Amino acid sequence: MLTILGSSRKDGNTELLVRKALDNVDHTTIRLSDYHIKPIVDLRHSATGFYPVNDDYEELLAQFLSHDLIIFATPIYWFGMSGQMKIFIDRWSQYLRDERFNFKEKLAHQKAYVMMTGGSDPKFTGLPLIQQFDHIFDFVDMSFEDYIIGHAVKPEEILKDLSALKKAEEWNEHFKNL
């Protein structure tokens, strides 16, 4: 089990909710803000295609592709995923075409969960982001299993969202039984 944490703030609300869901569950966490990931230069339609990029992405990609269950955890920033998460996913375009990987085939065997927190009525305003993740997972044939949207802005405010905490506890029981 792998968590991809898209938050730029350590110990933020999204991370606290992740910890609740994964308490005493064997897992690996990648904090995207700890890595240097360059934005994609889209060369899909050029004669030469994509060129190698000197950053940490392939290190993350190896971890990502070695897990069957992935939790994508992001704060809701301006009604979308964090920039770190968006860059991580945008780079998939490059690896869908990289002959060294069977990228789409490997993703078809993964199960995806999404966890996000935000303000401004996130259980409503976050639904388009859930739809975006759903479309992304559908495109690469990943199985979208479930999601949690938590209401929180200020530090530790997620601890007041009882419905998000309850669902995180349900995930915890489910993950312990896998």
Backbone as a chain_set.jsonl record, in Angstrom:
{"seq": "MLTILGSSRKDGNTELLVRKALDNVDHTTIRLSDYHIKPIVDLRHSATGFYPVNDDYEELLAQFLSHDLIIFATPIYWFGMSGQMKIFIDRWSQYLRDERFNFKEKLAHQKAYVMMTGGSDPKFTGLPLIQQFDHIFDFVDMSFEDYIIGHAVKPEEILKDLSALKKAEEWNEHFKNL", "coords": {"N": [[0.837, -1.161, 0.0], [0.56, 2.183, -0.882], [0.862, 5.595, -0.169], [0.431, 8.607, -1.772], [1.295, 11.668, -1.056], [0.171, 14.822, -1.533], [0.39, 17.253, -0.269], [1.727, 20.444, 0.667], [2.342, 21.137, 3.166], [3.726, 19.903, 6.057], [2.339, 17.563, 8.319], [-0.237, 18.485, 7.972], [-3.84, 18.869, 7.533], [-4.728, 16.993, 5.612], [-2.744, 15.043, 5.778], [-3.083, 14.269, 8.452], [-5.577, 13.032, 8.308], [-4.953, 10.919, 6.618], [-3.204, 9.513, 8.277], [-5.02, 8.647, 10.218], [-6.554, 6.863, 8.735], [-4.673, 4.94, 8.145], [-3.57, 3.945, 10.448], [-1.629, 1.704, 12.218], [-1.362, 0.109, 9.956], [0.497, -1.503, 7.501], [2.372, 0.386, 5.361], [3.643, 2.582, 2.793], [4.707, 5.932, 2.454], [4.867, 8.556, 0.182], [5.946, 11.738, 0.149], [5.316, 14.202, -1.897], [6.351, 16.793, -1.941], [8.875, 16.52, -0.946], [10.519, 15.846, -2.995], [12.195, 16.518, -6.096], [10.483, 17.345, -8.798], [10.067, 17.897, -12.101], [7.941, 19.948, -14.153], [5.922, 18.692, -16.85], [7.146, 18.633, -20.183], [5.477, 18.773, -22.949], [5.829, 16.602, -25.419], [4.502, 14.842, -26.963], [3.597, 14.764, -29.607], [5.738, 15.261, -31.189], [8.45, 14.494, -33.452], [10.648, 13.364, -32.204], [9.738, 12.676, -29.725], [9.375, 12.295, -26.131], [12.011, 13.461, -24.013], [14.728, 12.404, -21.864], [14.437, 13.339, -18.415], [16.053, 15.127, -15.941], [15.477, 14.595, -12.899], [13.741, 13.682, -9.842], [11.72, 11.964, -10.562], [11.605, 9.33, -11.739], [12.514, 7.713, -9.678], [10.384, 7.941, -7.873], [8.408, 6.903, -9.492], [9.152, 4.206, -9.727], [8.609, 3.267, -7.137], [5.86, 3.804, -7.068], [4.838, 2.143, -9.125], [5.337, -0.322, -8.025], [3.445, -0.985, -6.178], [0.168, -2.21, -5.323], [-2.072, -1.006, -4.286], [-3.084, 2.266, -4.059], [-3.157, 5.339, -2.408], [-4.22, 8.443, -3.132], [-3.584, 11.452, -1.848], [-4.563, 14.668, -1.215], [-4.641, 18.153, -0.487], [-7.383, 20.346, -1.146], [-6.841, 22.74, -3.376], [-7.706, 25.804, -4.529], [-10.008, 24.634, -5.608], [-9.123, 22.354, -6.827], [-6.688, 19.697, -7.298], [-3.542, 19.634, -5.506], [-0.645, 21.45, -6.688], [1.678, 19.882, -6.697], [0.632, 17.267, -6.835], [-0.691, 17.398, -9.277], [1.423, 17.818, -11.097], [2.779, 15.388, -10.697], [0.906, 13.553, -11.749], [0.555, 14.601, -14.342], [2.97, 13.928, -15.535], [2.593, 11.305, -16.188], [1.847, 11.144, -18.839], [4.233, 11.137, -20.255], [5.334, 8.669, -19.508], [3.513, 6.844, -20.372], [4.268, 6.462, -22.909], [6.816, 5.551, -22.817], [9.01, 3.087, -23.607], [10.361, 1.511, -21.803], [8.72, 0.874, -19.756], [5.734, -0.835, -18.849], [3.507, 0.893, -18.52], [0.645, 1.637, -18.544], [-0.467, -0.909, -18.489], [0.462, -1.844, -15.999], [-0.811, -0.024, -14.284], [-3.413, -0.793, -14.622], [-3.714, -2.869, -12.896], [-3.802, -1.795, -10.435], [-5.369, -0.459, -7.472], [-7.176, 2.413, -6.68], [-7.519, 4.965, -4.271], [-8.874, 7.996, -3.023], [-8.133, 10.772, -1.053], [-9.007, 13.79, 0.383], [-8.845, 17.168, 1.623], [-10.369, 20.268, 2.511], [-11.608, 23.682, 2.486], [-14.483, 25.842, 2.146], [-17.014, 24.463, 1.757], [-16.274, 21.67, 1.048], [-17.327, 19.103, 0.6], [-19.117, 19.416, -1.32], [-17.982, 21.276, -3.206], [-15.662, 19.901, -3.747], [-16.383, 17.76, -5.29], [-16.134, 17.974, -8.187], [-13.353, 17.568, -8.388], [-13.132, 14.952, -7.505], [-14.46, 13.783, -9.636], [-12.591, 14.414, -11.628], [-10.364, 12.857, -10.819], [-11.614, 10.366, -11.153], [-11.991, 10.29, -13.951], [-9.303, 10.353, -14.752], [-8.352, 7.925, -13.647], [-9.999, 6.144, -15.014], [-9.086, 6.519, -17.625], [-6.561, 5.324, -17.539], [-7.193, 2.806, -16.812], [-7.247, 2.154, -14.084], [-8.614, 0.93, -11.048], [-11.015, 2.669, -9.369], [-11.628, 2.889, -6.126], [-12.686, 4.207, -3.748], [-13.423, 7.26, -1.912], [-12.598, 9.988, 0.298], [-13.722, 13.024, 1.518], [-12.722, 15.641, 3.406], [-13.57, 18.286, 5.674], [-11.659, 21.001, 6.324], [-9.455, 23.618, 7.173], [-7.763, 25.3, 8.805], [-4.896, 24.411, 10.853], [-5.152, 21.141, 12.161], [-7.914, 21.159, 12.082], [-9.337, 19.173, 10.83], [-9.88, 17.295, 12.715], [-12.318, 17.907, 13.74], [-14.17, 17.154, 11.905], [-16.351, 14.896, 11.945], [-17.624, 13.028, 10.266], [-15.768, 12.558, 8.198], [-13.666, 11.534, 9.727], [-14.882, 9.233, 10.704], [-15.24, 7.762, 8.336], [-12.564, 7.431, 7.65], [-11.78, 5.747, 9.718], [-13.286, 3.495, 9.007], [-12.025, 2.852, 6.594], [-9.569, 2.181, 7.693], [-10.14, -0.188, 9.135], [-10.861, -1.778, 6.964], [-8.442, -1.822, 5.471], [-6.76, -3.089, 7.284], [-7.71, -5.624, 7.128], [-6.944, -6.595, 4.712]], "CA": [[0.0, 0.0, 0.0], [1.35, 3.395, -1.038], [0.178, 6.878, -0.131], [1.086, 9.718, -2.438], [0.831, 12.836, -0.317], [0.366, 16.016, -2.344], [0.361, 18.464, 0.539], [2.988, 21.168, 0.825], [2.507, 21.411, 4.599], [3.881, 18.696, 6.87], [1.377, 17.392, 9.408], [-1.461, 19.212, 7.669], [-5.099, 18.15, 7.703], [-4.773, 15.821, 4.736], [-1.854, 14.036, 6.353], [-3.709, 13.755, 9.673], [-6.636, 12.112, 7.9], [-4.252, 9.727, 6.123], [-2.72, 8.766, 9.451], [-6.181, 8.004, 10.844], [-6.955, 5.735, 7.889], [-3.608, 3.948, 8.027], [-3.036, 3.629, 11.768], [-1.263, 0.287, 12.377], [-1.431, -0.572, 8.662], [1.785, -1.449, 6.826], [2.269, 1.198, 4.155], [4.719, 3.498, 2.439], [4.205, 7.25, 2.081], [5.699, 9.456, -0.602], [5.567, 13.15, 0.283], [5.795, 14.762, -3.157], [7.116, 18.026, -1.715], [10.251, 16.165, -0.591], [11.213, 15.446, -4.212], [12.276, 17.481, -7.194], [9.771, 16.825, -9.968], [9.89, 18.969, -13.082], [6.704, 19.876, -14.938], [6.05, 18.011, -18.136], [7.29, 19.333, -21.451], [4.655, 17.875, -23.76], [6.41, 16.317, -26.73], [3.803, 13.652, -27.471], [3.364, 14.799, -31.053], [6.976, 15.605, -31.908], [9.104, 13.342, -34.084], [11.601, 12.758, -31.277], [9.06, 12.232, -28.502], [9.869, 12.833, -24.863], [13.433, 13.292, -23.737], [14.963, 12.118, -20.442], [14.355, 14.49, -17.53], [16.937, 14.952, -14.797], [14.811, 14.931, -11.644], [13.505, 12.514, -8.992], [10.458, 11.313, -10.921], [11.691, 7.877, -11.969], [12.607, 7.095, -8.351], [9.0, 7.863, -7.378], [7.676, 6.02, -10.396], [9.467, 2.819, -9.367], [7.807, 2.955, -5.941], [4.456, 3.849, -7.462], [4.475, 0.968, -9.916], [5.554, -1.554, -7.259], [2.343, -1.167, -5.226], [-1.131, -2.53, -5.918], [-3.093, -0.134, -3.72], [-2.542, 3.615, -3.993], [-4.01, 6.4, -1.873], [-3.847, 9.772, -3.597], [-4.033, 12.349, -0.785], [-4.252, 16.046, -1.587], [-5.541, 19.219, -0.084], [-8.084, 21.001, -2.251], [-6.305, 24.088, -3.582], [-8.443, 26.489, -5.579], [-11.007, 23.699, -6.121], [-8.461, 21.29, -7.566], [-5.609, 19.019, -6.578], [-2.349, 20.45, -5.299], [0.268, 21.512, -7.828], [2.576, 18.733, -6.642], [-0.107, 16.093, -7.319], [-0.973, 17.593, -10.699], [2.662, 17.556, -11.842], [3.021, 13.946, -10.634], [0.008, 12.872, -12.692], [0.851, 15.066, -15.704], [4.131, 13.213, -16.065], [2.174, 10.006, -16.707], [1.822, 11.224, -20.308], [5.561, 10.758, -20.717], [5.619, 7.255, -19.251], [2.616, 6.034, -21.189], [4.955, 6.271, -24.185], [8.182, 5.108, -22.563], [9.058, 1.646, -23.876], [10.954, 0.787, -20.675], [7.668, 0.571, -18.784], [4.389, -1.209, -19.295], [2.862, 1.789, -17.569], [-0.814, 1.49, -18.49], [-0.747, -2.292, -18.076], [0.68, -1.935, -14.551], [-1.849, 0.746, -13.6], [-4.668, -1.542, -14.71], [-3.751, -3.813, -11.784], [-3.794, -1.043, -9.178], [-6.617, 0.071, -6.917], [-6.95, 3.792, -6.277], [-8.35, 5.637, -3.277], [-8.573, 9.421, -2.987], [-8.427, 11.436, 0.21], [-8.725, 15.208, 0.241], [-9.412, 18.066, 2.622], [-10.403, 21.658, 2.081], [-12.656, 24.544, 3.019], [-15.497, 26.263, 1.16], [-17.969, 23.38, 1.527], [-15.544, 20.736, 0.177], [-18.089, 17.905, 0.254], [-19.806, 19.786, -2.555], [-17.058, 21.882, -4.173], [-14.626, 18.932, -4.07], [-16.879, 16.695, -6.177], [-15.484, 17.987, -9.511], [-12.025, 16.968, -8.28], [-13.372, 13.499, -7.486], [-14.736, 13.416, -11.034], [-11.332, 14.468, -12.367], [-9.64, 11.627, -10.503], [-12.338, 9.259, -11.775], [-11.654, 10.292, -15.382], [-7.891, 9.977, -14.865], [-8.23, 6.483, -13.387], [-10.666, 5.454, -16.108], [-8.213, 6.594, -18.798], [-5.435, 4.376, -17.412], [-7.781, 1.53, -16.392], [-7.114, 1.895, -12.639], [-9.886, 0.742, -10.352], [-11.261, 3.719, -8.374], [-12.328, 2.171, -5.072], [-13.447, 5.021, -2.787], [-12.837, 8.557, -1.604], [-12.996, 10.727, 1.496], [-13.548, 14.469, 1.462], [-12.79, 16.21, 4.742], [-13.676, 19.742, 5.779], [-10.626, 21.526, 7.214], [-8.583, 24.651, 6.627], [-6.743, 25.618, 9.807], [-4.23, 23.216, 11.382], [-5.879, 20.169, 12.991], [-9.359, 21.335, 11.974], [-9.934, 17.918, 10.375], [-10.299, 16.536, 13.894], [-13.713, 18.277, 14.021], [-15.04, 16.593, 10.865], [-16.645, 13.549, 12.443], [-17.966, 12.088, 9.184], [-14.512, 12.172, 7.532], [-12.936, 10.676, 10.664], [-15.567, 7.932, 10.737], [-14.919, 7.036, 7.106], [-11.15, 7.047, 7.753], [-11.759, 4.562, 10.588], [-13.788, 2.382, 8.194], [-10.914, 2.476, 5.713], [-8.558, 1.55, 8.523], [-10.569, -1.575, 9.354], [-10.786, -2.47, 5.665], [-7.039, -2.033, 5.117], [-6.197, -4.07, 8.216], [-8.204, -6.944, 6.751], [-6.457, -6.994, 3.363]], "C": [[0.892, 1.237, 0.0], [0.441, 4.608, -0.945], [1.037, 7.897, -0.851], [0.486, 10.975, -1.837], [1.189, 14.101, -1.086], [0.372, 17.314, -1.57], [1.73, 19.124, 0.597], [3.277, 21.477, 2.296], [2.619, 20.083, 5.35], [2.884, 18.727, 8.015], [0.111, 18.209, 9.212], [-2.687, 18.32, 7.818], [-5.196, 16.902, 6.837], [-3.923, 14.7, 5.312], [-2.438, 13.444, 7.639], [-4.808, 12.746, 9.337], [-6.037, 10.809, 7.355], [-3.787, 8.874, 7.297], [-3.86, 8.026, 10.148], [-6.568, 6.748, 10.043], [-5.923, 4.616, 7.876], [-2.948, 3.592, 9.354], [-2.837, 2.118, 11.909], [-1.47, -0.543, 11.104], [-0.07, -0.408, 7.992], [1.622, -0.695, 5.506], [3.532, 2.035, 3.962], [4.076, 4.822, 2.059], [5.276, 7.99, 1.294], [5.131, 10.853, -0.396], [6.163, 13.853, -0.934], [6.639, 16.016, -2.965], [8.563, 17.764, -1.29], [11.106, 15.829, -1.816], [11.214, 16.579, -5.232], [11.636, 16.832, -8.427], [9.517, 17.996, -10.914], [8.539, 18.824, -13.786], [6.964, 19.214, -16.287], [6.296, 19.014, -19.256], [6.636, 18.391, -22.455], [5.227, 17.746, -25.17], [5.757, 15.085, -27.359], [3.746, 13.609, -28.996], [4.595, 15.213, -31.84], [7.601, 14.329, -32.471], [10.027, 12.622, -33.103], [10.935, 12.217, -30.015], [9.672, 12.864, -27.27], [11.358, 12.577, -24.718], [13.614, 13.008, -22.249], [14.964, 13.417, -19.626], [15.204, 14.193, -16.298], [16.246, 15.468, -13.537], [14.561, 13.633, -10.878], [12.324, 11.653, -9.432], [10.582, 9.796, -11.073], [11.882, 7.111, -10.668], [11.205, 6.917, -7.748], [8.188, 6.878, -8.209], [7.921, 4.552, -10.056], [8.676, 2.397, -8.134], [6.33, 2.858, -6.289], [4.033, 2.57, -8.187], [4.642, -0.343, -9.154], [4.446, -1.832, -6.244], [1.027, -1.426, -5.962], [-2.259, -1.628, -5.435], [-2.469, 1.232, -3.478], [-3.584, 4.547, -3.388], [-3.436, 7.72, -2.365], [-4.436, 10.754, -2.593], [-3.595, 13.776, -1.114], [-5.187, 17.023, -0.895], [-6.253, 19.744, -1.331], [-7.568, 22.435, -2.306], [-7.038, 24.716, -4.763], [-9.341, 25.518, -6.353], [-10.403, 22.608, -6.998], [-7.408, 20.622, -6.701], [-4.425, 19.961, -6.421], [-1.479, 20.425, -6.553], [1.196, 20.319, -7.875], [1.893, 17.483, -7.208], [-0.352, 16.208, -8.821], [0.27, 17.316, -11.54], [2.974, 16.06, -11.847], [2.171, 13.206, -11.671], [0.28, 13.315, -14.129], [2.001, 14.291, -16.329], [3.766, 11.811, -16.549], [2.167, 10.002, -18.23], [3.146, 10.775, -20.899], [5.762, 9.249, -20.601], [4.625, 6.318, -19.911], [3.28, 5.678, -22.51], [6.379, 5.745, -24.039], [8.235, 3.587, -22.667], [9.689, 0.842, -22.749], [9.905, 0.323, -19.672], [6.433, 0.056, -19.509], [3.416, -0.431, -18.419], [1.359, 1.536, -17.447], [-1.204, 0.083, -18.044], [-0.581, -2.456, -16.567], [-0.397, -1.185, -13.784], [-3.186, 0.008, -13.607], [-4.811, -2.559, -13.577], [-3.782, -3.116, -10.428], [-5.195, -0.607, -8.781], [-6.317, 1.455, -6.354], [-8.002, 4.249, -5.272], [-7.937, 7.103, -3.297], [-9.015, 9.976, -1.646], [-8.069, 12.898, 0.03], [-9.418, 16.008, 1.324], [-9.395, 19.477, 2.069], [-11.518, 22.408, 2.767], [-13.692, 24.822, 1.948], [-16.42, 25.116, 0.758], [-17.385, 22.276, 0.633], [-16.338, 19.496, -0.202], [-18.976, 18.145, -0.966], [-18.802, 20.285, -3.593], [-15.913, 20.942, -4.547], [-15.077, 17.844, -5.028], [-16.316, 16.772, -7.601], [-14.066, 17.404, -9.49], [-12.133, 15.444, -8.203], [-13.663, 13.019, -8.908], [-13.462, 13.435, -11.866], [-10.499, 13.218, -12.093], [-10.306, 10.424, -11.171], [-12.008, 9.167, -13.269], [-10.2, 9.869, -15.609], [-7.742, 8.464, -14.7], [-8.881, 5.675, -14.493], [-9.769, 5.415, -17.346], [-7.094, 5.565, -18.737], [-5.885, 3.015, -16.874], [-7.499, 1.164, -14.937], [-8.511, 1.749, -12.042], [-10.017, 1.802, -9.259], [-12.18, 3.132, -7.309], [-13.215, 3.058, -4.196], [-12.742, 6.356, -2.588], [-13.368, 9.079, -0.279], [-12.73, 12.201, 1.221], [-13.745, 15.004, 2.872], [-12.859, 17.721, 4.708], [-12.656, 20.236, 6.795], [-9.805, 22.569, 6.469], [-7.427, 24.907, 7.59], [-6.12, 24.325, 10.339], [-5.112, 22.45, 12.375], [-7.401, 20.326, 12.957], [-10.06, 20.063, 11.505], [-10.443, 17.096, 11.553], [-11.723, 16.873, 14.322], [-14.688, 17.69, 13.004], [-15.304, 15.125, 11.189], [-16.977, 12.564, 11.334], [-16.712, 11.644, 8.434], [-13.701, 11.243, 8.426], [-13.552, 9.279, 10.728], [-15.221, 7.11, 9.489], [-13.451, 6.601, 7.109], [-11.0, 5.818, 8.65], [-12.261, 3.33, 9.844], [-12.717, 1.91, 7.218], [-9.867, 1.715, 6.504], [-8.911, 0.089, 8.766], [-10.464, -2.381, 8.059], [-9.329, -2.798, 5.322], [-6.371, -3.045, 6.035], [-6.584, -5.499, 7.817], [-7.739, -7.396, 5.375], [-5.335, -7.998, 3.477]], "O": [[1.846, 1.334, 0.771], [-0.621, 4.647, -1.566], [2.228, 8.032, -0.571], [-0.677, 11.304, -2.074], [2.365, 14.413, -1.27], [0.36, 18.386, -2.175], [2.76, 18.45, 0.577], [4.334, 22.014, 2.627], [1.718, 19.246, 5.287], [2.619, 19.777, 8.602], [-0.542, 18.586, 10.185], [-2.572, 17.151, 8.187], [-5.694, 15.87, 7.286], [-4.339, 13.542, 5.329], [-2.3, 12.246, 7.886], [-4.945, 11.725, 10.01], [-6.564, 9.725, 7.608], [-3.962, 7.655, 7.298], [-3.678, 6.901, 10.614], [-6.87, 5.704, 10.621], [-6.267, 3.462, 7.62], [-1.872, 2.995, 9.369], [-3.781, 1.347, 11.736], [-1.721, -1.746, 11.172], [0.458, 0.702, 7.922], [0.834, -1.089, 4.646], [4.363, 2.164, 4.861], [3.025, 4.844, 1.42], [6.44, 8.039, 1.693], [3.976, 11.118, -0.728], [7.372, 14.075, -0.997], [7.55, 16.271, -3.752], [9.382, 18.682, -1.275], [12.299, 15.557, -1.677], [10.357, 17.463, -5.222], [12.184, 15.897, -9.011], [8.837, 18.96, -10.561], [8.055, 17.711, -13.99], [8.09, 19.189, -16.782], [5.723, 20.104, -19.27], [7.183, 17.335, -22.771], [5.12, 18.656, -25.992], [6.364, 14.383, -28.168], [3.838, 12.539, -29.597], [4.502, 15.488, -33.036], [7.308, 13.225, -32.013], [10.169, 11.401, -33.168], [11.515, 11.386, -29.315], [10.401, 13.852, -27.36], [11.89, 11.596, -25.238], [12.737, 13.34, -21.451], [15.432, 14.455, -20.092], [15.081, 13.129, -15.691], [16.408, 16.628, -13.157], [15.116, 12.592, -11.232], [11.967, 10.702, -8.736], [9.731, 9.058, -10.575], [11.451, 5.963, -10.567], [10.89, 5.869, -7.184], [7.381, 6.116, -7.677], [6.993, 3.744, -10.093], [8.134, 1.293, -8.092], [5.639, 1.938, -5.853], [2.988, 1.993, -7.886], [4.137, -1.376, -9.594], [4.513, -2.826, -5.522], [0.804, -0.931, -7.067], [-3.285, -1.501, -6.102], [-1.459, 1.351, -2.785], [-4.744, 4.549, -3.798], [-2.298, 8.068, -2.049], [-5.657, 10.88, -2.495], [-2.406, 14.052, -1.269], [-6.378, 16.754, -0.737], [-5.754, 19.59, -2.445], [-7.821, 23.237, -1.407], [-6.983, 24.196, -5.877], [-9.426, 25.57, -7.58], [-11.099, 22.01, -7.819], [-7.257, 20.943, -5.522], [-4.323, 20.966, -7.125], [-1.564, 19.506, -7.369], [1.482, 19.792, -8.951], [2.502, 16.731, -7.968], [-0.231, 15.223, -9.55], [0.185, 16.657, -12.576], [3.384, 15.515, -12.872], [2.671, 12.335, -12.382], [0.239, 12.492, -15.043], [1.994, 14.032, -17.533], [4.557, 11.185, -17.255], [2.447, 8.976, -18.849], [3.173, 10.106, -21.932], [6.306, 8.625, -21.512], [4.873, 5.115, -19.998], [2.898, 4.704, -23.158], [7.066, 5.521, -25.036], [7.577, 2.885, -21.899], [9.573, -0.383, -22.73], [10.183, -0.532, -18.831], [6.133, 0.462, -20.632], [2.615, -1.006, -17.682], [0.865, 1.25, -16.356], [-2.169, -0.089, -17.299], [-1.387, -3.129, -15.924], [-0.852, -1.656, -12.742], [-3.995, 0.173, -12.694], [-5.909, -3.055, -13.326], [-3.788, -3.776, -9.389], [-6.076, -0.414, -9.619], [-5.331, 1.648, -5.643], [-9.192, 3.962, -5.403], [-6.776, 7.417, -3.559], [-10.112, 9.695, -1.165], [-6.969, 13.224, -0.417], [-10.438, 15.592, 1.874], [-8.532, 19.841, 1.269], [-12.284, 21.833, 3.54], [-13.765, 24.106, 0.949], [-16.588, 24.828, -0.427], [-17.942, 21.981, -0.424], [-16.054, 18.885, -1.233], [-19.511, 17.21, -1.561], [-18.766, 19.787, -4.718], [-15.254, 21.159, -5.564], [-14.251, 17.082, -5.531], [-16.038, 15.726, -8.188], [-13.631, 16.808, -10.475], [-11.31, 14.732, -8.778], [-13.169, 11.973, -9.33], [-13.267, 12.569, -12.718], [-9.987, 12.592, -13.021], [-9.614, 9.555, -11.701], [-11.772, 8.075, -13.785], [-9.901, 9.122, -16.541], [-7.089, 7.804, -15.508], [-8.365, 4.623, -14.873], [-9.7, 4.397, -18.035], [-6.716, 4.994, -19.761], [-5.056, 2.175, -16.525], [-7.51, -0.016, -14.588], [-9.463, 2.382, -12.496], [-9.216, 1.83, -8.325], [-13.364, 2.905, -7.557], [-14.365, 2.709, -3.927], [-11.613, 6.553, -3.037], [-14.429, 8.675, 0.197], [-11.655, 12.576, 0.753], [-14.813, 14.839, 3.462], [-12.284, 18.362, 3.828], [-12.762, 19.935, 7.984], [-9.504, 22.416, 5.285], [-6.26, 24.749, 7.232], [-6.745, 23.266, 10.284], [-5.719, 23.021, 13.281], [-8.101, 19.679, 13.737], [-11.253, 19.89, 11.754], [-11.351, 16.281, 11.39], [-12.282, 16.191, 15.181], [-15.9, 17.724, 13.217], [-14.571, 14.235, 10.759], [-16.648, 11.383, 11.443], [-16.598, 10.474, 8.068], [-13.113, 10.274, 7.946], [-12.842, 8.276, 10.798], [-14.945, 5.914, 9.58], [-13.128, 5.518, 6.623], [-10.181, 4.944, 8.369], [-11.725, 2.237, 10.025], [-12.524, 0.708, 7.035], [-9.337, 0.71, 6.03], [-8.056, -0.783, 8.614], [-10.027, -3.531, 8.069], [-9.021, -3.923, 4.927], [-5.494, -3.789, 5.594], [-5.875, -6.456, 8.129], [-8.111, -8.479, 4.924], [-4.802, -8.447, 2.462]]}, "num_chains": 1, "name": "protein.A"}
